């Protein structure tokens, strides 16, 4: 198990150390769940009073918070406790699951596939015809990569991930368990006799940029034509749906259970809260924030925050909610 002195952690964070503790730090933990071998963090003044009830021997705190460390306890002051704690978590991060062999004997790899230096491929994984894997790609057990797909260097696909044919994946991406990339988009029309539905072929693909992370059980559908595109550094939570021909700019965030209908366009830095839904052929310009549970049915200007169903500008929607509460009381 890893452990550090509080001085070592303070140096790692380039923080200001106040107080001292003889305890070695064996890991981070929440404020009120901590024991003496833990370090915790306080990023807001409203939690500062809880330090006295915590058993942690050290805490990372924002520099605008004033509290006393106490006996055999230490504080590390930093500009941003949340970001500092991310560094601490990284320092304590366990090693990933080990591969006994770089290529497991049960993996099926087509003879035409190209594997970069240092690739690791787990048990029962399938790599199809003309697939290209960059240097250091890791495919955990039971991953499927279908024909003519390209994956950039140091991308990781966890078990159950399926990347279908002709997709292009960037470098340093992370796909968590059971991610689906490149399934058919949802396209049907009534049959001529009016007695059924006709499937519309989905002949496009998916293009994903660099440093993209997609959570477990999320889906990115292929385009009906051309490509569904996810820009560099986008972060997508669990159980998110991205439909055919959507385009996401750089550094967008989508929280769990949210979804984009077909041909939605997001600018750079768009944030979509949990369980929010975006209507097809809608554009959310750069810097837009969509509140959790909202339903967006029209274009949204850059930098706006919208709430509600149907979503409206946040201040206007909050005014309406206040008025409705007053009317309900009368």
C-alpha atoms as a PDB file:
ATOM      1  CA  UNK A   1       0.000   0.000   0.000  1.00  0.00           C
ATOM      2  CA  UNK A   2       1.204   3.487  -0.844  1.00  0.00           C
ATOM      3  CA  UNK A   3       1.751   6.013   1.922  1.00  0.00           C
ATOM      4  CA  UNK A   4       3.254   9.495   2.167  1.00  0.00           C
ATOM      5  CA  UNK A   5       4.188  11.997   4.838  1.00  0.00           C
ATOM      6  CA  UNK A   6       2.130  15.160   4.978  1.00  0.00           C
ATOM      7  CA  UNK A   7       5.267  17.089   3.960  1.00  0.00           C
ATOM      8  CA  UNK A   8       5.603  14.995   0.804  1.00  0.00           C
ATOM      9  CA  UNK A   9       1.986  15.681  -0.091  1.00  0.00           C
ATOM     10  CA  UNK A  10       2.386  19.399   0.565  1.00  0.00           C
ATOM     11  CA  UNK A  11       5.399  19.489  -1.753  1.00  0.00           C
ATOM     12  CA  UNK A  12       3.457  17.589  -4.412  1.00  0.00           C
ATOM     13  CA  UNK A  13       0.726  20.237  -4.277  1.00  0.00           C
ATOM     14  CA  UNK A  14       3.066  23.198  -3.860  1.00  0.00           C
ATOM     15  CA  UNK A  15       0.890  24.148  -0.898  1.00  0.00           C
ATOM     16  CA  UNK A  16       1.389  25.933   2.412  1.00  0.00           C
ATOM     17  CA  UNK A  17       1.774  23.425   5.256  1.00  0.00           C
ATOM     18  CA  UNK A  18       0.267  24.467   8.595  1.00  0.00           C
ATOM     19  CA  UNK A  19       0.811  22.197  11.580  1.00  0.00           C
ATOM     20  CA  UNK A  20       2.326  18.724  11.602  1.00  0.00           C
ATOM     21  CA  UNK A  21       1.283  15.122  12.101  1.00  0.00           C
ATOM     22  CA  UNK A  22       3.227  11.974  12.913  1.00  0.00           C
ATOM     23  CA  UNK A  23       0.714   9.862  10.995  1.00  0.00           C
ATOM     24  CA  UNK A  24       1.644   8.658   7.521  1.00  0.00           C
ATOM     25  CA  UNK A  25      -1.070   9.293   4.976  1.00  0.00           C
ATOM     26  CA  UNK A  26      -2.430   6.066   3.518  1.00  0.00           C
ATOM     27  CA  UNK A  27      -5.125   7.535   1.297  1.00  0.00           C
ATOM     28  CA  UNK A  28      -7.765  10.241   0.809  1.00  0.00           C
ATOM     29  CA  UNK A  29     -11.282  10.071   2.252  1.00  0.00           C
ATOM     30  CA  UNK A  30     -14.403  12.150   2.810  1.00  0.00           C
ATOM     31  CA  UNK A  31     -14.349  14.603   5.703  1.00  0.00           C
ATOM     32  CA  UNK A  32     -16.563  12.687   8.143  1.00  0.00           C
ATOM     33  CA  UNK A  33     -15.594   9.171   7.006  1.00  0.00           C
ATOM     34  CA  UNK A  34     -11.880   9.697   7.554  1.00  0.00           C
ATOM     35  CA  UNK A  35      -9.619   7.883   9.997  1.00  0.00           C
ATOM     36  CA  UNK A  36      -6.223   8.951  11.338  1.00  0.00           C
ATOM     37  CA  UNK A  37      -4.344   7.611   8.286  1.00  0.00           C
ATOM     38  CA  UNK A  38      -6.443   9.641   5.856  1.00  0.00           C
ATOM     39  CA  UNK A  39      -6.170  13.045   4.231  1.00  0.00           C
ATOM     40  CA  UNK A  40      -9.385  14.886   3.426  1.00  0.00           C
ATOM     41  CA  UNK A  41     -10.254  18.189   1.774  1.00  0.00           C
ATOM     42  CA  UNK A  42     -12.356  21.282   2.473  1.00  0.00           C
ATOM     43  CA  UNK A  43     -13.215  23.345  -0.576  1.00  0.00           C
ATOM     44  CA  UNK A  44     -15.927  25.552   0.933  1.00  0.00           C
ATOM     45  CA  UNK A  45     -16.324  27.574   4.127  1.00  0.00           C
ATOM     46  CA  UNK A  46     -19.652  25.861   4.850  1.00  0.00           C
ATOM     47  CA  UNK A  47     -17.788  22.620   5.570  1.00  0.00           C
ATOM     48  CA  UNK A  48     -15.020  24.182   7.671  1.00  0.00           C
ATOM     49  CA  UNK A  49     -16.872  23.636  10.953  1.00  0.00           C
ATOM     50  CA  UNK A  50     -16.858  19.876  10.317  1.00  0.00           C
ATOM     51  CA  UNK A  51     -13.060  19.680  10.570  1.00  0.00           C
ATOM     52  CA  UNK A  52     -13.289  19.408  14.359  1.00  0.00           C
ATOM     53  CA  UNK A  53     -15.439  16.261  14.012  1.00  0.00           C
ATOM     54  CA  UNK A  54     -13.217  14.617  11.413  1.00  0.00           C
ATOM     55  CA  UNK A  55     -10.682  11.965  12.417  1.00  0.00           C
ATOM     56  CA  UNK A  56      -8.401  12.751   9.463  1.00  0.00           C
ATOM     57  CA  UNK A  57      -4.854  13.694  10.371  1.00  0.00           C
ATOM     58  CA  UNK A  58      -4.570  16.143   7.448  1.00  0.00           C
ATOM     59  CA  UNK A  59      -6.768  18.225   5.183  1.00  0.00           C
ATOM     60  CA  UNK A  60      -6.304  20.138   1.956  1.00  0.00           C
ATOM     61  CA  UNK A  61      -8.143  23.462   2.238  1.00  0.00           C
ATOM     62  CA  UNK A  62      -8.759  26.481   0.066  1.00  0.00           C
ATOM     63  CA  UNK A  63      -6.468  29.379   0.945  1.00  0.00           C
ATOM     64  CA  UNK A  64      -9.465  31.603   1.851  1.00  0.00           C
ATOM     65  CA  UNK A  65     -10.512  29.263   4.690  1.00  0.00           C
ATOM     66  CA  UNK A  66      -9.222  29.924   8.209  1.00  0.00           C
ATOM     67  CA  UNK A  67      -9.268  27.051  10.687  1.00  0.00           C
ATOM     68  CA  UNK A  68      -6.795  25.657  13.223  1.00  0.00           C
ATOM     69  CA  UNK A  69      -5.177  22.298  12.474  1.00  0.00           C
ATOM     70  CA  UNK A  70      -5.377  20.934  16.035  1.00  0.00           C
ATOM     71  CA  UNK A  71      -3.084  18.570  17.900  1.00  0.00           C
ATOM     72  CA  UNK A  72      -1.065  16.167  15.731  1.00  0.00           C
ATOM     73  CA  UNK A  73      -2.983  17.343  12.671  1.00  0.00           C
ATOM     74  CA  UNK A  74      -1.985  19.368   9.621  1.00  0.00           C
ATOM     75  CA  UNK A  75      -3.552  21.573   6.972  1.00  0.00           C
ATOM     76  CA  UNK A  76      -2.314  22.184   3.424  1.00  0.00           C
ATOM     77  CA  UNK A  77      -3.528  25.474   1.974  1.00  0.00           C
ATOM     78  CA  UNK A  78      -3.917  25.645  -1.819  1.00  0.00           C
ATOM     79  CA  UNK A  79      -5.693  27.840  -4.345  1.00  0.00           C
ATOM     80  CA  UNK A  80      -8.179  25.143  -5.350  1.00  0.00           C
ATOM     81  CA  UNK A  81      -8.777  22.196  -3.015  1.00  0.00           C
ATOM     82  CA  UNK A  82     -10.778  20.243  -5.621  1.00  0.00           C
ATOM     83  CA  UNK A  83      -7.950  20.314  -8.163  1.00  0.00           C
ATOM     84  CA  UNK A  84      -5.373  19.585  -5.467  1.00  0.00           C
ATOM     85  CA  UNK A  85      -7.342  16.548  -4.319  1.00  0.00           C
ATOM     86  CA  UNK A  86      -7.340  15.294  -7.903  1.00  0.00           C
ATOM     87  CA  UNK A  87      -3.527  15.254  -7.737  1.00  0.00           C
ATOM     88  CA  UNK A  88      -3.644  13.356  -4.457  1.00  0.00           C
ATOM     89  CA  UNK A  89      -6.046  10.789  -5.907  1.00  0.00           C
ATOM     90  CA  UNK A  90      -3.688  10.326  -8.816  1.00  0.00           C
ATOM     91  CA  UNK A  91      -0.780   9.757  -6.429  1.00  0.00           C
ATOM     92  CA  UNK A  92      -2.725   7.024  -4.605  1.00  0.00           C
ATOM     93  CA  UNK A  93      -4.232   5.464  -7.712  1.00  0.00           C
ATOM     94  CA  UNK A  94      -3.759   1.666  -7.697  1.00  0.00           C
ATOM     95  CA  UNK A  95      -2.114  -0.089 -10.599  1.00  0.00           C
ATOM     96  CA  UNK A  96      -4.561  -1.206 -13.332  1.00  0.00           C
ATOM     97  CA  UNK A  97      -5.405  -4.905 -13.768  1.00  0.00           C
ATOM     98  CA  UNK A  98      -2.374  -6.878 -14.884  1.00  0.00           C
ATOM     99  CA  UNK A  99      -1.935  -8.733 -18.175  1.00  0.00           C
ATOM    100  CA  UNK A 100      -0.098 -12.064 -17.818  1.00  0.00           C
ATOM    101  CA  UNK A 101       0.655 -11.834 -21.550  1.00  0.00           C
ATOM    102  CA  UNK A 102       0.444  -8.775 -23.784  1.00  0.00           C
ATOM    103  CA  UNK A 103      -1.773 -10.712 -26.208  1.00  0.00           C
ATOM    104  CA  UNK A 104      -3.958 -13.325 -24.522  1.00  0.00           C
ATOM    105  CA  UNK A 105      -3.996 -16.667 -26.372  1.00  0.00           C
ATOM    106  CA  UNK A 106      -7.805 -16.613 -26.612  1.00  0.00           C
ATOM    107  CA  UNK A 107      -7.876 -13.220 -28.354  1.00  0.00           C
ATOM    108  CA  UNK A 108      -8.835 -13.356 -32.046  1.00  0.00           C
ATOM    109  CA  UNK A 109      -6.866 -10.910 -34.194  1.00  0.00           C
ATOM    110  CA  UNK A 110      -7.321 -10.794 -37.961  1.00  0.00           C
ATOM    111  CA  UNK A 111      -4.094 -11.306 -39.888  1.00  0.00           C
ATOM    112  CA  UNK A 112      -4.526  -7.929 -41.637  1.00  0.00           C
ATOM    113  CA  UNK A 113      -4.791  -5.937 -38.372  1.00  0.00           C
ATOM    114  CA  UNK A 114      -1.890  -3.621 -37.470  1.00  0.00           C
ATOM    115  CA  UNK A 115      -0.871  -3.432 -33.826  1.00  0.00           C
ATOM    116  CA  UNK A 116       1.377  -0.660 -32.544  1.00  0.00           C
ATOM    117  CA  UNK A 117       4.221  -1.202 -30.134  1.00  0.00           C
ATOM    118  CA  UNK A 118       3.166  -2.113 -26.605  1.00  0.00           C
ATOM    119  CA  UNK A 119      -0.481  -2.953 -27.298  1.00  0.00           C
ATOM    120  CA  UNK A 120      -2.204  -5.217 -24.779  1.00  0.00           C
ATOM    121  CA  UNK A 121      -5.203  -7.345 -25.711  1.00  0.00           C
ATOM    122  CA  UNK A 122      -7.192  -9.339 -23.161  1.00  0.00           C
ATOM    123  CA  UNK A 123      -8.964 -12.676 -23.205  1.00  0.00           C
ATOM    124  CA  UNK A 124     -11.718 -13.284 -25.789  1.00  0.00           C
ATOM    125  CA  UNK A 125     -11.217  -9.898 -27.433  1.00  0.00           C
ATOM    126  CA  UNK A 126     -11.818  -9.659 -31.188  1.00  0.00           C
ATOM    127  CA  UNK A 127      -9.873  -7.364 -33.535  1.00  0.00           C
ATOM    128  CA  UNK A 128     -11.218  -7.373 -37.082  1.00  0.00           C
ATOM    129  CA  UNK A 129      -9.969  -6.992 -40.631  1.00  0.00           C
ATOM    130  CA  UNK A 130      -7.743  -3.973 -41.397  1.00  0.00           C
ATOM    131  CA  UNK A 131      -8.048  -2.578 -37.873  1.00  0.00           C
ATOM    132  CA  UNK A 132      -5.190  -0.268 -36.881  1.00  0.00           C
ATOM    133  CA  UNK A 133      -4.234   0.051 -33.209  1.00  0.00           C
ATOM    134  CA  UNK A 134      -1.792   2.783 -32.223  1.00  0.00           C
ATOM    135  CA  UNK A 135       1.065   2.433 -29.775  1.00  0.00           C
ATOM    136  CA  UNK A 136       0.128   1.326 -26.272  1.00  0.00           C
ATOM    137  CA  UNK A 137      -3.576   0.683 -26.915  1.00  0.00           C
ATOM    138  CA  UNK A 138      -5.139  -1.469 -24.177  1.00  0.00           C
ATOM    139  CA  UNK A 139      -8.162  -3.661 -24.888  1.00  0.00           C
ATOM    140  CA  UNK A 140      -9.416  -5.454 -21.783  1.00  0.00           C
ATOM    141  CA  UNK A 141     -11.151  -8.863 -21.998  1.00  0.00           C
ATOM    142  CA  UNK A 142     -14.261  -9.231 -24.172  1.00  0.00           C
ATOM    143  CA  UNK A 143     -13.781  -6.095 -26.274  1.00  0.00           C
ATOM    144  CA  UNK A 144     -14.864  -6.098 -29.931  1.00  0.00           C
ATOM    145  CA  UNK A 145     -13.205  -3.913 -32.571  1.00  0.00           C
ATOM    146  CA  UNK A 146     -14.737  -4.441 -36.008  1.00  0.00           C
ATOM    147  CA  UNK A 147     -13.260  -4.035 -39.483  1.00  0.00           C
ATOM    148  CA  UNK A 148     -11.385  -0.959 -40.729  1.00  0.00           C
ATOM    149  CA  UNK A 149     -11.512   0.884 -37.425  1.00  0.00           C
ATOM    150  CA  UNK A 150      -8.539   3.003 -36.361  1.00  0.00           C
ATOM    151  CA  UNK A 151      -7.680   3.646 -32.701  1.00  0.00           C
ATOM    152  CA  UNK A 152      -5.071   6.198 -31.612  1.00  0.00           C
ATOM    153  CA  UNK A 153      -2.157   5.668 -29.255  1.00  0.00           C
ATOM    154  CA  UNK A 154      -2.725   4.863 -25.557  1.00  0.00           C
ATOM    155  CA  UNK A 155      -6.493   4.578 -25.813  1.00  0.00           C
ATOM    156  CA  UNK A 156      -8.084   2.177 -23.301  1.00  0.00           C
ATOM    157  CA  UNK A 157     -11.265   0.149 -23.871  1.00  0.00           C
ATOM    158  CA  UNK A 158     -12.667  -1.657 -20.831  1.00  0.00           C
ATOM    159  CA  UNK A 159     -14.518  -4.961 -20.968  1.00  0.00           C
ATOM    160  CA  UNK A 160     -17.682  -5.204 -23.035  1.00  0.00           C
ATOM    161  CA  UNK A 161     -16.880  -2.218 -25.241  1.00  0.00           C
ATOM    162  CA  UNK A 162     -17.919  -2.626 -28.890  1.00  0.00           C
ATOM    163  CA  UNK A 163     -16.481  -0.352 -31.572  1.00  0.00           C
ATOM    164  CA  UNK A 164     -18.063  -1.163 -34.867  1.00  0.00           C
ATOM    165  CA  UNK A 165     -16.694  -1.007 -38.387  1.00  0.00           C
ATOM    166  CA  UNK A 166     -15.061   2.041 -40.001  1.00  0.00           C
ATOM    167  CA  UNK A 167     -14.889   4.187 -36.855  1.00  0.00           C
ATOM    168  CA  UNK A 168     -11.984   6.534 -36.124  1.00  0.00           C
ATOM    169  CA  UNK A 169     -10.895   6.928 -32.512  1.00  0.00           C
ATOM    170  CA  UNK A 170      -8.286   9.404 -31.285  1.00  0.00           C
ATOM    171  CA  UNK A 171      -5.408   9.033 -28.832  1.00  0.00           C
ATOM    172  CA  UNK A 172      -5.619   8.732 -25.019  1.00  0.00           C
ATOM    173  CA  UNK A 173      -9.347   8.019 -24.972  1.00  0.00           C
ATOM    174  CA  UNK A 174     -11.018   5.956 -22.243  1.00  0.00           C
ATOM    175  CA  UNK A 175     -14.106   3.846 -22.917  1.00  0.00           C
ATOM    176  CA  UNK A 176     -15.600   2.314 -19.780  1.00  0.00           C
ATOM    177  CA  UNK A 177     -17.449  -0.995 -19.560  1.00  0.00           C
ATOM    178  CA  UNK A 178     -20.028  -1.787 -22.250  1.00  0.00           C
ATOM    179  CA  UNK A 179     -19.638   1.388 -24.285  1.00  0.00           C
ATOM    180  CA  UNK A 180     -21.138   1.114 -27.776  1.00  0.00           C
ATOM    181  CA  UNK A 181     -19.544   3.098 -30.602  1.00  0.00           C
ATOM    182  CA  UNK A 182     -20.953   3.002 -34.126  1.00  0.00           C
ATOM    183  CA  UNK A 183     -24.260   1.171 -33.707  1.00  0.00           C
ATOM    184  CA  UNK A 184     -26.917   2.047 -36.276  1.00  0.00           C
ATOM    185  CA  UNK A 185     -28.673   5.355 -35.813  1.00  0.00           C
ATOM    186  CA  UNK A 186     -32.407   5.238 -35.057  1.00  0.00           C
ATOM    187  CA  UNK A 187     -33.993   5.771 -38.457  1.00  0.00           C
ATOM    188  CA  UNK A 188     -37.371   4.409 -39.660  1.00  0.00           C
ATOM    189  CA  UNK A 189     -40.200   5.517 -41.937  1.00  0.00           C
ATOM    190  CA  UNK A 190     -43.738   4.134 -42.409  1.00  0.00           C
ATOM    191  CA  UNK A 191     -43.894   1.463 -45.093  1.00  0.00           C
ATOM    192  CA  UNK A 192     -45.784   2.261 -48.322  1.00  0.00           C
ATOM    193  CA  UNK A 193     -48.694   0.025 -47.333  1.00  0.00           C
ATOM    194  CA  UNK A 194     -48.944   1.681 -43.928  1.00  0.00           C
ATOM    195  CA  UNK A 195     -48.632  -1.619 -42.119  1.00  0.00           C
ATOM    196  CA  UNK A 196     -45.101  -1.455 -40.853  1.00  0.00           C
ATOM    197  CA  UNK A 197     -41.835   0.443 -40.692  1.00  0.00           C
ATOM    198  CA  UNK A 198     -38.974   0.644 -43.178  1.00  0.00           C
ATOM    199  CA  UNK A 199     -35.452   0.810 -41.755  1.00  0.00           C
ATOM    200  CA  UNK A 200     -33.349   3.684 -43.130  1.00  0.00           C
ATOM    201  CA  UNK A 201     -29.776   2.472 -43.801  1.00  0.00           C
ATOM    202  CA  UNK A 202     -27.139   4.080 -41.600  1.00  0.00           C
ATOM    203  CA  UNK A 203     -24.022   4.105 -43.783  1.00  0.00           C
ATOM    204  CA  UNK A 204     -21.963   6.778 -41.994  1.00  0.00           C
ATOM    205  CA  UNK A 205     -19.416   6.385 -39.234  1.00  0.00           C
ATOM    206  CA  UNK A 206     -18.180   7.831 -35.923  1.00  0.00           C
ATOM    207  CA  UNK A 207     -15.158  10.095 -35.450  1.00  0.00           C
ATOM    208  CA  UNK A 208     -13.924  10.647 -31.889  1.00  0.00           C
ATOM    209  CA  UNK A 209     -11.127  13.084 -31.029  1.00  0.00           C
ATOM    210  CA  UNK A 210      -8.289  12.851 -28.507  1.00  0.00           C
ATOM    211  CA  UNK A 211      -8.618  12.617 -24.697  1.00  0.00           C
ATOM    212  CA  UNK A 212     -12.305  11.709 -24.833  1.00  0.00           C
ATOM    213  CA  UNK A 213     -13.747   9.717 -21.914  1.00  0.00           C
ATOM    214  CA  UNK A 214     -17.056   7.863 -22.235  1.00  0.00           C
ATOM    215  CA  UNK A 215     -18.773   6.299 -19.228  1.00  0.00           C
ATOM    216  CA  UNK A 216     -20.219   2.815 -18.829  1.00  0.00           C
ATOM    217  CA  UNK A 217     -23.197   1.775 -20.969  1.00  0.00           C
ATOM    218  CA  UNK A 218     -23.154   4.937 -23.079  1.00  0.00           C
ATOM    219  CA  UNK A 219     -23.843   4.848 -26.810  1.00  0.00           C
ATOM    220  CA  UNK A 220     -22.578   6.876 -29.770  1.00  0.00           C
ATOM    221  CA  UNK A 221     -24.491   5.991 -32.957  1.00  0.00           C
ATOM    222  CA  UNK A 222     -23.019   6.134 -36.465  1.00  0.00           C
ATOM    223  CA  UNK A 223     -24.227   8.749 -38.908  1.00  0.00           C
ATOM    224  CA  UNK A 224     -26.931   8.084 -41.452  1.00  0.00           C
ATOM    225  CA  UNK A 225     -24.410   9.604 -43.818  1.00  0.00           C
ATOM    226  CA  UNK A 226     -21.065  11.269 -43.046  1.00  0.00           C
ATOM    227  CA  UNK A 227     -20.109  11.014 -39.357  1.00  0.00           C
ATOM    228  CA  UNK A 228     -21.194  11.501 -35.790  1.00  0.00           C
ATOM    229  CA  UNK A 229     -18.354  13.592 -34.341  1.00  0.00           C
ATOM    230  CA  UNK A 230     -17.136  14.018 -30.761  1.00  0.00           C
ATOM    231  CA  UNK A 231     -14.473  16.692 -30.290  1.00  0.00           C
ATOM    232  CA  UNK A 232     -11.260  16.579 -28.283  1.00  0.00           C
ATOM    233  CA  UNK A 233     -11.454  16.354 -24.484  1.00  0.00           C
ATOM    234  CA  UNK A 234     -15.213  15.719 -24.252  1.00  0.00           C
ATOM    235  CA  UNK A 235     -16.286  13.908 -21.075  1.00  0.00           C
ATOM    236  CA  UNK A 236     -19.422  11.763 -21.212  1.00  0.00           C
ATOM    237  CA  UNK A 237     -21.001  10.142 -18.169  1.00  0.00           C
ATOM    238  CA  UNK A 238     -22.690   6.738 -17.810  1.00  0.00           C
ATOM    239  CA  UNK A 239     -25.845   5.825 -19.744  1.00  0.00           C
ATOM    240  CA  UNK A 240     -25.702   8.730 -22.182  1.00  0.00           C
ATOM    241  CA  UNK A 241     -27.180   8.560 -25.697  1.00  0.00           C
ATOM    242  CA  UNK A 242     -25.608  10.424 -28.636  1.00  0.00           C
ATOM    243  CA  UNK A 243     -27.646   9.895 -31.780  1.00  0.00           C
ATOM    244  CA  UNK A 244     -26.691   9.808 -35.443  1.00  0.00           C
ATOM    245  CA  UNK A 245     -24.968  12.777 -37.072  1.00  0.00           C
ATOM    246  CA  UNK A 246     -24.535  14.748 -33.850  1.00  0.00           C
ATOM    247  CA  UNK A 247     -21.502  17.024 -33.653  1.00  0.00           C
ATOM    248  CA  UNK A 248     -19.913  17.870 -30.304  1.00  0.00           C
ATOM    249  CA  UNK A 249     -17.252  20.575 -30.048  1.00  0.00           C
ATOM    250  CA  UNK A 250     -14.256  20.464 -27.737  1.00  0.00           C
ATOM    251  CA  UNK A 251     -14.412  19.959 -23.956  1.00  0.00           C
ATOM    252  CA  UNK A 252     -18.152  19.343 -23.703  1.00  0.00           C
ATOM    253  CA  UNK A 253     -19.588  17.577 -20.648  1.00  0.00           C
ATOM    254  CA  UNK A 254     -22.689  15.367 -20.607  1.00  0.00           C
ATOM    255  CA  UNK A 255     -23.943  14.014 -17.262  1.00  0.00           C
ATOM    256  CA  UNK A 256     -25.664  10.665 -16.764  1.00  0.00           C
ATOM    257  CA  UNK A 257     -28.956   9.805 -18.492  1.00  0.00           C
ATOM    258  CA  UNK A 258     -28.755  12.831 -20.771  1.00  0.00           C
ATOM    259  CA  UNK A 259     -29.220  12.475 -24.504  1.00  0.00           C
ATOM    260  CA  UNK A 260     -28.832  14.131 -27.883  1.00  0.00           C
ATOM    261  CA  UNK A 261     -31.367  13.355 -30.591  1.00  0.00           C
ATOM    262  CA  UNK A 262     -30.250  13.152 -34.204  1.00  0.00           C
ATOM    263  CA  UNK A 263     -28.202  15.935 -35.824  1.00  0.00           C
ATOM    264  CA  UNK A 264     -27.731  18.022 -32.669  1.00  0.00           C
ATOM    265  CA  UNK A 265     -24.739  20.380 -32.762  1.00  0.00           C
ATOM    266  CA  UNK A 266     -22.854  21.459 -29.635  1.00  0.00           C
ATOM    267  CA  UNK A 267     -20.250  24.219 -29.620  1.00  0.00           C
ATOM    268  CA  UNK A 268     -17.152  24.149 -27.412  1.00  0.00           C
ATOM    269  CA  UNK A 269     -17.502  23.818 -23.646  1.00  0.00           C
ATOM    270  CA  UNK A 270     -21.210  22.975 -23.551  1.00  0.00           C
ATOM    271  CA  UNK A 271     -22.384  21.430 -20.239  1.00  0.00           C
ATOM    272  CA  UNK A 272     -25.488  19.232 -20.178  1.00  0.00           C
ATOM    273  CA  UNK A 273     -26.895  18.222 -16.802  1.00  0.00           C
ATOM    274  CA  UNK A 274     -28.169  14.793 -15.847  1.00  0.00           C
ATOM    275  CA  UNK A 275     -31.337  13.491 -17.543  1.00  0.00           C
ATOM    276  CA  UNK A 276     -31.510  16.492 -19.869  1.00  0.00           C
ATOM    277  CA  UNK A 277     -32.654  15.880 -23.449  1.00  0.00           C
ATOM    278  CA  UNK A 278     -31.901  17.860 -26.594  1.00  0.00           C
ATOM    279  CA  UNK A 279     -34.318  17.847 -29.565  1.00  0.00           C
ATOM    280  CA  UNK A 280     -33.101  16.803 -33.005  1.00  0.00           C
ATOM    281  CA  UNK A 281     -31.561  19.387 -35.381  1.00  0.00           C
ATOM    282  CA  UNK A 282     -30.926  21.786 -32.469  1.00  0.00           C
ATOM    283  CA  UNK A 283     -27.759  23.857 -31.978  1.00  0.00           C
ATOM    284  CA  UNK A 284     -26.339  24.750 -28.567  1.00  0.00           C
ATOM    285  CA  UNK A 285     -23.611  27.312 -29.125  1.00  0.00           C
ATOM    286  CA  UNK A 286     -20.330  27.451 -27.194  1.00  0.00           C
ATOM    287  CA  UNK A 287     -20.500  27.836 -23.416  1.00  0.00           C
ATOM    288  CA  UNK A 288     -24.163  26.880 -23.032  1.00  0.00           C
ATOM    289  CA  UNK A 289     -25.247  25.164 -19.809  1.00  0.00           C
ATOM    290  CA  UNK A 290     -28.371  22.996 -19.688  1.00  0.00           C
ATOM    291  CA  UNK A 291     -29.801  22.299 -16.234  1.00  0.00           C
ATOM    292  CA  UNK A 292     -30.513  18.759 -15.080  1.00  0.00           C
ATOM    293  CA  UNK A 293     -33.825  17.309 -16.266  1.00  0.00           C
ATOM    294  CA  UNK A 294     -34.357  20.025 -18.853  1.00  0.00           C
ATOM    295  CA  UNK A 295     -35.744  19.540 -22.349  1.00  0.00           C
ATOM    296  CA  UNK A 296     -34.213  21.784 -25.021  1.00  0.00           C
ATOM    297  CA  UNK A 297     -36.445  22.209 -28.086  1.00  0.00           C
ATOM    298  CA  UNK A 298     -34.731  25.113 -29.874  1.00  0.00           C
ATOM    299  CA  UNK A 299     -31.335  26.693 -30.514  1.00  0.00           C
ATOM    300  CA  UNK A 300     -29.558  28.318 -27.562  1.00  0.00           C
ATOM    301  CA  UNK A 301     -27.239  31.340 -27.839  1.00  0.00           C
ATOM    302  CA  UNK A 302     -23.616  31.146 -26.729  1.00  0.00           C
ATOM    303  CA  UNK A 303     -23.029  31.410 -22.977  1.00  0.00           C
ATOM    304  CA  UNK A 304     -26.678  31.035 -21.950  1.00  0.00           C
ATOM    305  CA  UNK A 305     -27.940  28.838 -19.120  1.00  0.00           C
ATOM    306  CA  UNK A 306     -31.333  27.194 -19.662  1.00  0.00           C
ATOM    307  CA  UNK A 307     -33.635  25.263 -17.330  1.00  0.00           C
ATOM    308  CA  UNK A 308     -36.963  23.500 -17.384  1.00  0.00           C
ATOM    309  CA  UNK A 309     -39.172  21.629 -19.811  1.00  0.00           C
ATOM    310  CA  UNK A 310     -39.347  23.137 -22.349  1.00  0.00           C
ATOM    311  CA  UNK A 311     -36.068  24.815 -21.417  1.00  0.00           C
ATOM    312  CA  UNK A 312     -35.966  28.592 -21.065  1.00  0.00           C
ATOM    313  CA  UNK A 313     -33.372  31.135 -19.922  1.00  0.00           C
ATOM    314  CA  UNK A 314     -32.591  30.257 -16.313  1.00  0.00           C
ATOM    315  CA  UNK A 315     -33.603  33.559 -14.683  1.00  0.00           C
ATOM    316  CA  UNK A 316     -36.932  33.622 -16.492  1.00  0.00           C
ATOM    317  CA  UNK A 317     -37.666  30.024 -15.572  1.00  0.00           C
ATOM    318  CA  UNK A 318     -36.809  30.603 -11.903  1.00  0.00           C
ATOM    319  CA  UNK A 319     -39.183  33.615 -11.841  1.00  0.00           C
ATOM    320  CA  UNK A 320     -41.946  31.432 -13.238  1.00  0.00           C
ATOM    321  CA  UNK A 321     -41.349  28.758 -10.619  1.00  0.00           C
ATOM    322  CA  UNK A 322     -41.529  31.364  -7.830  1.00  0.00           C
ATOM    323  CA  UNK A 323     -44.799  32.752  -9.213  1.00  0.00           C
ATOM    324  CA  UNK A 324     -46.302  29.278  -9.486  1.00  0.00           C
ATOM    325  CA  UNK A 325     -45.428  28.561  -5.860  1.00  0.00           C
ATOM    326  CA  UNK A 326     -47.118  31.788  -4.765  1.00  0.00           C
ATOM    327  CA  UNK A 327     -50.231  30.949  -6.763  1.00  0.00           C
ATOM    328  CA  UNK A 328     -50.318  27.455  -5.272  1.00  0.00           C
ATOM    329  CA  UNK A 329     -50.352  28.908  -1.763  1.00  0.00           C
ATOM    330  CA  UNK A 330     -53.243  31.292  -2.458  1.00  0.00           C
END
